[in-house]
GROMACS .gro file of C-alpha atoms in nm:
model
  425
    1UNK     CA    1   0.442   1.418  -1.670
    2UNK     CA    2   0.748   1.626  -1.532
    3UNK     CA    3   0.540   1.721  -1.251
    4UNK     CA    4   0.444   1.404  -1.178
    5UNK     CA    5   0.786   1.335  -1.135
    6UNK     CA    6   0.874   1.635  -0.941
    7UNK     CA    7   0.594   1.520  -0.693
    8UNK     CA    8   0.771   1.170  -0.656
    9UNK     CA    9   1.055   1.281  -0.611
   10UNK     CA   10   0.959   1.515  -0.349
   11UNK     CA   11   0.790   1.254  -0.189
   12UNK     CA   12   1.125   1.016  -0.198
   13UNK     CA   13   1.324   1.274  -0.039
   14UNK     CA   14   1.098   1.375   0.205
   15UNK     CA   15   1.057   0.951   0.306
   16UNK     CA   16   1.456   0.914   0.325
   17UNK     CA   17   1.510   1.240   0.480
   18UNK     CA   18   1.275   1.100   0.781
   19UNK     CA   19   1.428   0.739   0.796
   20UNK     CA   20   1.786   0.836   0.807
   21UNK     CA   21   1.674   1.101   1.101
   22UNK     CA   22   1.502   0.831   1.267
   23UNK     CA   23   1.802   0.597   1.257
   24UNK     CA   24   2.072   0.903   1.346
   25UNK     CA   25   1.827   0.900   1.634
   26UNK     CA   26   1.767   0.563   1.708
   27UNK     CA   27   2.203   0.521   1.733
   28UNK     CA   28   2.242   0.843   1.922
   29UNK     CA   29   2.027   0.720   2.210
   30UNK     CA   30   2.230   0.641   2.519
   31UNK     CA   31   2.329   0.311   2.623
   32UNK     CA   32   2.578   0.435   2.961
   33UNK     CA   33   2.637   0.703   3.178
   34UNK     CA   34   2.892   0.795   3.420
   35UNK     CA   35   2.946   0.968   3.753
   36UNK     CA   36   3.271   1.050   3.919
   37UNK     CA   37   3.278   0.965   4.241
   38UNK     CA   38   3.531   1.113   4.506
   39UNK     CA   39   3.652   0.948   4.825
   40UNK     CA   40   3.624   1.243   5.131
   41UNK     CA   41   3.914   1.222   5.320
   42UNK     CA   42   3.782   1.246   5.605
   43UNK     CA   43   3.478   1.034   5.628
   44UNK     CA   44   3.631   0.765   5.345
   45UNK     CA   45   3.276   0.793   5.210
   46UNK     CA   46   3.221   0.854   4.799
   47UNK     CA   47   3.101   1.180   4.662
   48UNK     CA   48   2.958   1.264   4.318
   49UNK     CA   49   2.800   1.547   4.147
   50UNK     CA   50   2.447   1.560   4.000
   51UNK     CA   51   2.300   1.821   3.815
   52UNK     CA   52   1.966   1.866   3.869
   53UNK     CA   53   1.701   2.141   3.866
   54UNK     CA   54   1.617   2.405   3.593
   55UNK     CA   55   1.820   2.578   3.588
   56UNK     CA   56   2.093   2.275   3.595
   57UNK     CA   57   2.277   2.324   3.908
   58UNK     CA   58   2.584   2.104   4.011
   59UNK     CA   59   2.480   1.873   4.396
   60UNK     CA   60   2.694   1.688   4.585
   61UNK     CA   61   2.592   1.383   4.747
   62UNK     CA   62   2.733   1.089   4.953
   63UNK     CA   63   2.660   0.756   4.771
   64UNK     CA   64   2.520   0.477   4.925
   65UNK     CA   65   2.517   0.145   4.753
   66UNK     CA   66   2.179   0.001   4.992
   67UNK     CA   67   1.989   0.386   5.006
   68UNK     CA   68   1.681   0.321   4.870
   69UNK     CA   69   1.602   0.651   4.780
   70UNK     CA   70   1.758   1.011   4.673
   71UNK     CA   71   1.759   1.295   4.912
   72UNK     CA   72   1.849   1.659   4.933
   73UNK     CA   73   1.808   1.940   5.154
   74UNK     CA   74   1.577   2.166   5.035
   75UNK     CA   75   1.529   2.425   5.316
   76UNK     CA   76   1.765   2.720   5.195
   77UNK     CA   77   1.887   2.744   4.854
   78UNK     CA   78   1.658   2.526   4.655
   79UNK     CA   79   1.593   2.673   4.332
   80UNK     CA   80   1.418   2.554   4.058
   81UNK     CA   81   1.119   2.619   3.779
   82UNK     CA   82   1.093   2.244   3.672
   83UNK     CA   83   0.967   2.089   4.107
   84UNK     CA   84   0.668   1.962   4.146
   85UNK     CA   85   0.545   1.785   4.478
   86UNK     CA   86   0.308   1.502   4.408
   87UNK     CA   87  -0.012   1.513   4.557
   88UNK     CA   88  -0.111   1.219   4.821
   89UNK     CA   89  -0.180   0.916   4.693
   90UNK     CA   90  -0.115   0.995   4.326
   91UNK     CA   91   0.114   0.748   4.158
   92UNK     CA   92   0.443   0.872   4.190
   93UNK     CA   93   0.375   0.821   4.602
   94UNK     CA   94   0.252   0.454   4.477
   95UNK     CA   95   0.623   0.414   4.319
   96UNK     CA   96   0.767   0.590   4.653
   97UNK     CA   97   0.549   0.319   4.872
   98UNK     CA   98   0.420   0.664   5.033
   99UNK     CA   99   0.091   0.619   5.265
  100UNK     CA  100   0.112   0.925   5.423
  101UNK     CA  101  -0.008   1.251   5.360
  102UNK     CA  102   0.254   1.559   5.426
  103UNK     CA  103   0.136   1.831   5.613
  104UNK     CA  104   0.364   2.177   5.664
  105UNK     CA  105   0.282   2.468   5.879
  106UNK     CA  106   0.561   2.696   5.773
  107UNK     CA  107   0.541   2.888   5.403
  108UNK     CA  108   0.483   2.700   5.062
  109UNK     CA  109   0.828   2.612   4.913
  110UNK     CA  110   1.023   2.332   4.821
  111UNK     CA  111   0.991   2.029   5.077
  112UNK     CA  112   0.702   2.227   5.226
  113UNK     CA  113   0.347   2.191   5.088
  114UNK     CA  114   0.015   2.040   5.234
  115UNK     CA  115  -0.121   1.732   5.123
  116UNK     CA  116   0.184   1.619   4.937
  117UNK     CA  117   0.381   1.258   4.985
  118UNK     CA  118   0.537   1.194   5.311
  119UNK     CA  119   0.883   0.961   5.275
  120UNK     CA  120   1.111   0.880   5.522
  121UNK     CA  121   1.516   0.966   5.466
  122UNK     CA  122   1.749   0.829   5.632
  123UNK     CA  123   2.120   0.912   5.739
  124UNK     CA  124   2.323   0.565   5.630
  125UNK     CA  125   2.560   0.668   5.877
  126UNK     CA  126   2.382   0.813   6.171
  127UNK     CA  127   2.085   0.571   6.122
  128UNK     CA  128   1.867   0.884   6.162
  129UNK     CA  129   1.565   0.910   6.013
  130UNK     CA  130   1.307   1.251   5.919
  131UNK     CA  131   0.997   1.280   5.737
  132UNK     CA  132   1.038   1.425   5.367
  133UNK     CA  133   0.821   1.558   5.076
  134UNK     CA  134   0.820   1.352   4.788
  135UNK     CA  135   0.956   1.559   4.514
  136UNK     CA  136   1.020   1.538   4.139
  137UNK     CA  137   1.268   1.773   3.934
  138UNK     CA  138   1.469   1.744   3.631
  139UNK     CA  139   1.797   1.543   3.685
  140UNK     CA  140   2.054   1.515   3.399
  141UNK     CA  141   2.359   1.227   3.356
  142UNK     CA  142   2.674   1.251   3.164
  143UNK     CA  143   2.676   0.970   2.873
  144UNK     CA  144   2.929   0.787   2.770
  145UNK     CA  145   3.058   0.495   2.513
  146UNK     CA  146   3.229   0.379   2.767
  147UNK     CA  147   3.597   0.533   2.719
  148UNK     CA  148   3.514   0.920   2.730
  149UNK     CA  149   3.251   1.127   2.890
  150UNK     CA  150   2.959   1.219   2.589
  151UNK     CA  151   2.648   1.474   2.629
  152UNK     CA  152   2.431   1.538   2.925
  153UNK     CA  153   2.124   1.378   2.876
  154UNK     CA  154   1.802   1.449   3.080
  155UNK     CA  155   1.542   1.286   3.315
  156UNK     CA  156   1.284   1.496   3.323
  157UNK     CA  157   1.072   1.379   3.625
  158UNK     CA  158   1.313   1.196   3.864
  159UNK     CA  159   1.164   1.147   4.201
  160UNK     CA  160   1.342   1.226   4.515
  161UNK     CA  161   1.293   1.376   4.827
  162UNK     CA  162   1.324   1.687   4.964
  163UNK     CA  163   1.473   1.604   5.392
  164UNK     CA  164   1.508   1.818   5.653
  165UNK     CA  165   1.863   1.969   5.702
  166UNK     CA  166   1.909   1.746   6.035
  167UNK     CA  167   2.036   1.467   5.869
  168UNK     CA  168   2.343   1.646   5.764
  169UNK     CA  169   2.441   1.740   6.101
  170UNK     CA  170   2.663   1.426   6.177
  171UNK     CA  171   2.850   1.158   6.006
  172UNK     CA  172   2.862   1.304   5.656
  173UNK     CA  173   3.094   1.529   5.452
  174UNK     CA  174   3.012   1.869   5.508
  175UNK     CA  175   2.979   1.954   5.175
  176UNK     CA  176   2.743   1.733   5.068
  177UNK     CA  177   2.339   1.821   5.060
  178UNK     CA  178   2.219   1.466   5.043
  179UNK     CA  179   2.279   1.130   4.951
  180UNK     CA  180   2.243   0.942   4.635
  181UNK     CA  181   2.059   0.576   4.690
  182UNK     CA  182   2.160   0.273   4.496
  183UNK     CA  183   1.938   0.003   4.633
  184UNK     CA  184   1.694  -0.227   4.489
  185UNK     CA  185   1.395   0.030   4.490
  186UNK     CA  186   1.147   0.152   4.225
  187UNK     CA  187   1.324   0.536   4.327
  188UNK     CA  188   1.680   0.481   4.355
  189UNK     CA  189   1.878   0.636   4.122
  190UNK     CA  190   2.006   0.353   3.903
  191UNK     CA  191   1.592   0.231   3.873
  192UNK     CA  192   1.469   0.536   3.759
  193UNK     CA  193   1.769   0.608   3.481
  194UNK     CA  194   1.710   0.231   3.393
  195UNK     CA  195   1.328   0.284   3.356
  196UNK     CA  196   1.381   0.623   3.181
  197UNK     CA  197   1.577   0.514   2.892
  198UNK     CA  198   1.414   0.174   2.858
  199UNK     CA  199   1.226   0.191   2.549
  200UNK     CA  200   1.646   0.245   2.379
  201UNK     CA  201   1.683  -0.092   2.561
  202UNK     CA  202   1.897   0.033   2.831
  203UNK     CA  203   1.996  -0.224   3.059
  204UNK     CA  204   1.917  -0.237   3.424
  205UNK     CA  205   2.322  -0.274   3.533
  206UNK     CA  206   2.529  -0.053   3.715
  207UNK     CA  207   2.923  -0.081   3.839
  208UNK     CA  208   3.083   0.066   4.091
  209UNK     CA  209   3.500   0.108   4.104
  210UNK     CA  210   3.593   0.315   4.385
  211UNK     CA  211   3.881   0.497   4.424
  212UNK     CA  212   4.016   0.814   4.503
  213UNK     CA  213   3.871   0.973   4.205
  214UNK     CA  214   3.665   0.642   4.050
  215UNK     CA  215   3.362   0.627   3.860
  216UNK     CA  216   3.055   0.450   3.858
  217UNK     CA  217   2.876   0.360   3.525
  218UNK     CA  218   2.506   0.257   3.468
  219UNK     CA  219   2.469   0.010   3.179
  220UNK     CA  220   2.624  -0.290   3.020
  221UNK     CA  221   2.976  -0.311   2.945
  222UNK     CA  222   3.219  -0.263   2.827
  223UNK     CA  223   3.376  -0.013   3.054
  224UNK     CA  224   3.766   0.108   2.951
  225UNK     CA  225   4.020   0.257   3.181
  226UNK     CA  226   4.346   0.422   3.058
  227UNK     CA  227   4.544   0.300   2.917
  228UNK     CA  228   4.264   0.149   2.651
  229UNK     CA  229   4.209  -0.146   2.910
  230UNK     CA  230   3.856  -0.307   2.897
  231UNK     CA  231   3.782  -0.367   3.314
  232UNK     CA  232   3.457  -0.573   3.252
  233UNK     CA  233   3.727  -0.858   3.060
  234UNK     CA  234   3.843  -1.016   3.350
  235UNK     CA  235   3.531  -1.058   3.579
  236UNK     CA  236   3.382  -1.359   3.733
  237UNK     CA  237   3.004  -1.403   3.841
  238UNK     CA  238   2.820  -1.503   4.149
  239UNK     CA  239   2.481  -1.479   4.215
  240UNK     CA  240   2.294  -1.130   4.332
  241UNK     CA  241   2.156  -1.170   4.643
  242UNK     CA  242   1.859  -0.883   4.729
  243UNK     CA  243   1.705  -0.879   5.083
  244UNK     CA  244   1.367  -0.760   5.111
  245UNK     CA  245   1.494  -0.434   5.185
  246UNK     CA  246   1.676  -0.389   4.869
  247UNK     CA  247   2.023  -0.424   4.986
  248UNK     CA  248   2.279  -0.614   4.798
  249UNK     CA  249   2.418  -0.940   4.883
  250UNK     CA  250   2.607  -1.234   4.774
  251UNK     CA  251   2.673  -1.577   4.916
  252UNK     CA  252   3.024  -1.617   5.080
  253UNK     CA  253   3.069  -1.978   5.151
  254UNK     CA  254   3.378  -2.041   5.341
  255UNK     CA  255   3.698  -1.813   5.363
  256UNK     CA  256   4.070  -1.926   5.282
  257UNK     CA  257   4.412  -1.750   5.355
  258UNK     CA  258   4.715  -1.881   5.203
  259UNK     CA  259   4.487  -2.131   5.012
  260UNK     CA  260   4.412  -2.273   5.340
  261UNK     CA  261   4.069  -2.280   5.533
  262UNK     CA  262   3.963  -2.079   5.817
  263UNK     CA  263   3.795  -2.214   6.028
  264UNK     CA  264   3.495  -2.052   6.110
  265UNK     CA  265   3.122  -2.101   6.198
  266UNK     CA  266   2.948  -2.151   5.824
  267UNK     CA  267   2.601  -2.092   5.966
  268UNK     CA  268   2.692  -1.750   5.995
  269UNK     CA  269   2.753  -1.727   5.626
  270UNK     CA  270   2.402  -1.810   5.546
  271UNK     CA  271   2.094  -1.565   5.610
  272UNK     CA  272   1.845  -1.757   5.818
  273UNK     CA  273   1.428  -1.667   5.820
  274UNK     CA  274   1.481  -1.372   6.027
  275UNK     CA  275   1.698  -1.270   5.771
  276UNK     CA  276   2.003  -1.208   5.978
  277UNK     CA  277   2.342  -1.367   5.871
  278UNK     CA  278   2.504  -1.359   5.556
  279UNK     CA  279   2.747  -1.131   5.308
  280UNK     CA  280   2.650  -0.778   5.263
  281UNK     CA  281   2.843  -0.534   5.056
  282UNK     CA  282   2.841  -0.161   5.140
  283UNK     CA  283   3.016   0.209   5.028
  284UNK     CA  284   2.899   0.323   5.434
  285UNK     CA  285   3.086   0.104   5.564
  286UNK     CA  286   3.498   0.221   5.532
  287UNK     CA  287   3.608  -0.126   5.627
  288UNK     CA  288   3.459  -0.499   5.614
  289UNK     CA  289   3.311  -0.595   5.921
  290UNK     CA  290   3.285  -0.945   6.021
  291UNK     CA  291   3.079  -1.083   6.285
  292UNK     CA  292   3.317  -1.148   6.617
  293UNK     CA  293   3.360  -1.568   6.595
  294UNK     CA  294   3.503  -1.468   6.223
  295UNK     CA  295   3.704  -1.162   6.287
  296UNK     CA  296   3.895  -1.334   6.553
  297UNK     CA  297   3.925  -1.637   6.316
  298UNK     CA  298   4.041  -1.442   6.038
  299UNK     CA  299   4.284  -1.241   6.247
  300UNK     CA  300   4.430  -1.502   6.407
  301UNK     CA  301   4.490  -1.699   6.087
  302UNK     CA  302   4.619  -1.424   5.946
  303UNK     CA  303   4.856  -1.346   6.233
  304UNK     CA  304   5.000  -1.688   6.241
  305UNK     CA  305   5.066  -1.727   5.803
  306UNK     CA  306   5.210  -1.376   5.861
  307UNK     CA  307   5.441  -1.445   6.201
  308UNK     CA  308   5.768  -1.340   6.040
  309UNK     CA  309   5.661  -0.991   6.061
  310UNK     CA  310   5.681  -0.786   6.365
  311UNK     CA  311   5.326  -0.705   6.537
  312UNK     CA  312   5.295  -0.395   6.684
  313UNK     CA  313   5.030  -0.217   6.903
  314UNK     CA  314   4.676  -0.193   6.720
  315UNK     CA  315   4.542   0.112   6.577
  316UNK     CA  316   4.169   0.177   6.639
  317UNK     CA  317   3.925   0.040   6.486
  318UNK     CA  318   4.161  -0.261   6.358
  319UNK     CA  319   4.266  -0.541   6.571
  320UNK     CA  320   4.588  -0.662   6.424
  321UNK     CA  321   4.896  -0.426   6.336
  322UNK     CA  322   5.232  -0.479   6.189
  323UNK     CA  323   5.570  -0.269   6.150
  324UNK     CA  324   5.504  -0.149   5.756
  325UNK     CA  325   5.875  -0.124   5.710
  326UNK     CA  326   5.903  -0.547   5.730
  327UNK     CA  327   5.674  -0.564   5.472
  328UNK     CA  328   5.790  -0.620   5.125
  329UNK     CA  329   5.588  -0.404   4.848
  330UNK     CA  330   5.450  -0.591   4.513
  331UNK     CA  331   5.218  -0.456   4.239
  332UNK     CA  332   4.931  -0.525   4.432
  333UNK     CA  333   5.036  -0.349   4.784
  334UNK     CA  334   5.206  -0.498   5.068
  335UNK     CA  335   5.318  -0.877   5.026
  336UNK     CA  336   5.118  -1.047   5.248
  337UNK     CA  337   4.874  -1.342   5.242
  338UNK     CA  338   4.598  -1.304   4.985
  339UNK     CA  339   4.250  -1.378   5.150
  340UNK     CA  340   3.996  -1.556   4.959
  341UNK     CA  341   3.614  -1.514   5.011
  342UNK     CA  342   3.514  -1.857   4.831
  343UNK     CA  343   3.136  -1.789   4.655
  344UNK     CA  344   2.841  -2.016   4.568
  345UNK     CA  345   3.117  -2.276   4.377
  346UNK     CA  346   3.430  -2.355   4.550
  347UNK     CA  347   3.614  -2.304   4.189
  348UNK     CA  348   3.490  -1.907   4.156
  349UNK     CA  349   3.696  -1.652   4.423
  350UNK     CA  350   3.687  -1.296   4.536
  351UNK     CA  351   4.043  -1.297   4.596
  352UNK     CA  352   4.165  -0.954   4.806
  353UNK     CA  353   4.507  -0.875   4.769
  354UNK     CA  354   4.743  -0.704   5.004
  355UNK     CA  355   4.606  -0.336   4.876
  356UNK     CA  356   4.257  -0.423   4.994
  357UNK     CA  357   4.356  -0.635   5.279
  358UNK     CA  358   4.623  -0.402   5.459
  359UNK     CA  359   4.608  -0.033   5.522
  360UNK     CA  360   4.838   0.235   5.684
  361UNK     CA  361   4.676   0.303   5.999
  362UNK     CA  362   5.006   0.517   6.135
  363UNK     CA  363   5.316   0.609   6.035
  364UNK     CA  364   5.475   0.299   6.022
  365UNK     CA  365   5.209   0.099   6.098
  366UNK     CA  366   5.059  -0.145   5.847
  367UNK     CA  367   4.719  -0.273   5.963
  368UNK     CA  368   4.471  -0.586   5.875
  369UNK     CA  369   4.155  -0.336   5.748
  370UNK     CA  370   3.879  -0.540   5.894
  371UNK     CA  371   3.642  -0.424   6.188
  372UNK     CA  372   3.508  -0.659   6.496
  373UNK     CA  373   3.140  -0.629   6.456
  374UNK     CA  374   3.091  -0.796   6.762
  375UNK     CA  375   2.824  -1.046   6.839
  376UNK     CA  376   2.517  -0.861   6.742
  377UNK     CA  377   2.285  -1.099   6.531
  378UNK     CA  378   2.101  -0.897   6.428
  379UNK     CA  379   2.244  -0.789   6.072
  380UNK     CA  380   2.469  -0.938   5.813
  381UNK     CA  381   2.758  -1.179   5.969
  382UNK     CA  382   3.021  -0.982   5.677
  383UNK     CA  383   2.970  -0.651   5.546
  384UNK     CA  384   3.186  -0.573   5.275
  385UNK     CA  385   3.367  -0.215   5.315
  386UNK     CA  386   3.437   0.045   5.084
  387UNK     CA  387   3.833  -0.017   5.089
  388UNK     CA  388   3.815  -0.442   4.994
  389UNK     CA  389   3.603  -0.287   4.666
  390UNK     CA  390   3.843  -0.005   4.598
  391UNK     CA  391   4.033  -0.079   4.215
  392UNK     CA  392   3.776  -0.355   4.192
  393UNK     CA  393   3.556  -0.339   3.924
  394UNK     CA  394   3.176  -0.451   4.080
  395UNK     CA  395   2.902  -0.483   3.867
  396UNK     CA  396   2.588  -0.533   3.990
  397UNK     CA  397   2.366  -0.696   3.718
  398UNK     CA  398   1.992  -0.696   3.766
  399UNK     CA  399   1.913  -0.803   3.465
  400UNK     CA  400   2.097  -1.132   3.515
  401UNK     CA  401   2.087  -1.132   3.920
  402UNK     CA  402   2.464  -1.129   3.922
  403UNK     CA  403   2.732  -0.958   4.119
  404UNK     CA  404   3.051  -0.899   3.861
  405UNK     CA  405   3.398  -0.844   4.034
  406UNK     CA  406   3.712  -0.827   3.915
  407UNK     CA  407   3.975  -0.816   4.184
  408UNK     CA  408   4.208  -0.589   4.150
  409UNK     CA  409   4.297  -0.415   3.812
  410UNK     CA  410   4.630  -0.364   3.964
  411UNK     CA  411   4.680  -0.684   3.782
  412UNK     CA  412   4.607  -0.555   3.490
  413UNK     CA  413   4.831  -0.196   3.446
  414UNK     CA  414   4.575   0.032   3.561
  415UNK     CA  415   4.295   0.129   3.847
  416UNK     CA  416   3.972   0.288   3.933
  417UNK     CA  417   4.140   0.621   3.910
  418UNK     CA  418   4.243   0.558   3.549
  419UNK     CA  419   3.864   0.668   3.337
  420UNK     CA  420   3.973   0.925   3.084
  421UNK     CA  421   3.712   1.213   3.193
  422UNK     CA  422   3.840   1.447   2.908
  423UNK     CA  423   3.516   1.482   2.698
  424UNK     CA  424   3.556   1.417   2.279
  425UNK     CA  425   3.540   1.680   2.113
   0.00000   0.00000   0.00000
């Protein structure tokens, strides 16, 4: 009898033991992860560190919000046990859209083997393009609960590709060995961390808030800045717009400065069959750029609602300067006259205040940041630049198809610059 209840026992402890590990596992799974991102100076494009490989080795790369892929040069010092090149049309080149068979003459190494995946990378700023070997490597994330960086966690099989070192040779930082894609692809970064974690119900969101030293998370919200300020609180929704080449778009329908309309030609606001027209929102791109009719609307409009302060001659690229010194300061920059990008209703409003709208071109010289994109048709009428998104929170939820945005946490006592990296102990 007592070992009969011994063997029960046993048997209860050994059934609790493996339900309360299965639940400390079940709430330990991620739901977020972070990356710092850096602004470079010189090029005003973001950085952030991976780590990938085996073993885990710290990468920089230039982000880009529409890459559809990850790349990295791979000709020198790639080292790692854990790459593997998949072989031609296996289904990791399916997932790549690969239909081409890789062929290299020099040695067997990283980005080099016979019969492997051929992908094309691409240069966001250049526009050039090189034929690359399909790769896959272990790549590992920093998690988070959404106040304080947590434990790496690993992707085991990430697919990238490994690019020739050409496409570093203009336009980027020269630190960098590749860029970091964020488009709508079945390989960008944010689908394959997405499809990873999945099965622990991770959510296919990511949010960008650029800034000197920002952050980007992947997952739902909430996301806190210092000083214990949730940023996902105050953000309104419009619908997510993706072309057919997985960039990111939303619909702009008319623009108002002052509370007063521009007036501009609204058939350049919508993207026709060719698929040319429309809002487009970039990190490539340092400034918006808006189609030629609109700049010079905008510009003008501007001009005249700000003709109490001094113009003075324009800095390249912008078209409309001012003396900085006649310009009173408020909590959200320079005081000048907030522009509003009105969305799919008339009552919801990207509003860009004077700290996205004016920069300091010169000494002393205060300047509308927008860009003449000329007449070319052949792209988006607005692209949305880097410096209208910087202490904006923008969430990009493809779970929902809707773009989140914030404005500016200026507003709110604190900025992109503000996520408390310090791990917990």
């Amino acid at each position: 009898m007592a070992s009969s209840f011994l063997l029960f026992l046993l048997i209860f402890l050994s059934v609790s033991s493996f339900i309360l590990l299965s639940e400390s596992q079940k709430t330990s799974k991620p739901n977020r992860f972070i990356l710092q991102l850096q602004k470079d100076p010189k090029t005003k494009l973001y950085v952030t560190n991976i780590y990938k490989r085996t073993p885990s080795q710290k990468v920089p790369f230039v982000v880009d919000l529409n890459g559809r892929l990850l790349w990295v040069t791979c000709e020198k010092s790639y080292r790692s046990s854990t790459y593997h090149a998949p072989r031609c049309h296996s289904t990791q080149c399916s997932r790549a859209d690969s239909h081409y068979c890789h062929i290299c003459s020099t040695r067997d190494g990283p980005g080099c083997h016979n019969n492997t995946c051929g992908v094309m990378s691409m240069n966001p700023v250049t526009g050039l393009t090189a034929m690359s070997e399909l790769a896959q490597d272990v790549l590992s994330i920093q998690s988070t609960q959404g106040s304080n960086p947590g434990p790496m966690v690993r992707v085991p099989q990430f697919l990238f590709t490994c690019a020739p070192s050409l496409l570093l040779q203009r336009g980027l930082p020269s630190t960098v060995q590749g860029v970091a894609g964020l488009g709508h692809s079945l390989i960008s970064l944010p689908t394959q961390v997405t499809s990873h974690f999945s099965s622990a119900g991770f959510a296919p969101i990511f949010a960008l808030c650029l800034a000197p030293k920002g952050v980007m998370f992947f997952g739902d919200s909430p996301y806190y800045m210092l000083p214990n300020v949730d940023i996902t609180r105050p953000l309104s929704y419009t619908p997510l717009i993706i072309s057919p080449q997985g960039e990111y778009y939303m619909e702009v329908k008319s623009i108002k400065i002052n509370d007063k309309d521009v007036p501009i030609d609204t058939a350049l606001l919508s993207i026709n069959k060719q698929g040319v027209g429309g809002t487009k929102l970039s990190t490539i791109n340092p400034y918006t750029i808006l189609h030629h009719s609109i700049f010079k609307a905008v510009t003008q409009f501007f001009s005249k609602e700000l003709s109490a302060i001094p113009q003075v001659k324009p800095v390249a690229p912008f078209g409309v300067c001012f003396k900085s010194k006649s310009i009173k300061k408020s909590r959200v920059g320079l005081e000048v006259p907030n522009i509003d990008l009105v969305l799919h209703d008339k009552h919801v409003m990207w509003r860009i205040y004077g700290a996205n709208s004016i920069v300091e071109a010169a000494p002393g010289v205060s300047c509308l940041a927008f860009v003449d994109g000329g007449m070319d048709n052949n792209g988006a009428s607005i692209i949305i630049g880097a410096y209208q998104m910087e202490n904006n929170l923008v969430q990009f939820d493809k779970a929902r198809s809707r773009l989140g945005f914030s404005s500016s946490l200026l507003f709110y006592k604190t900025s992109c610059n503000n996520f408390n990296f310090t791990a917990i102990p």
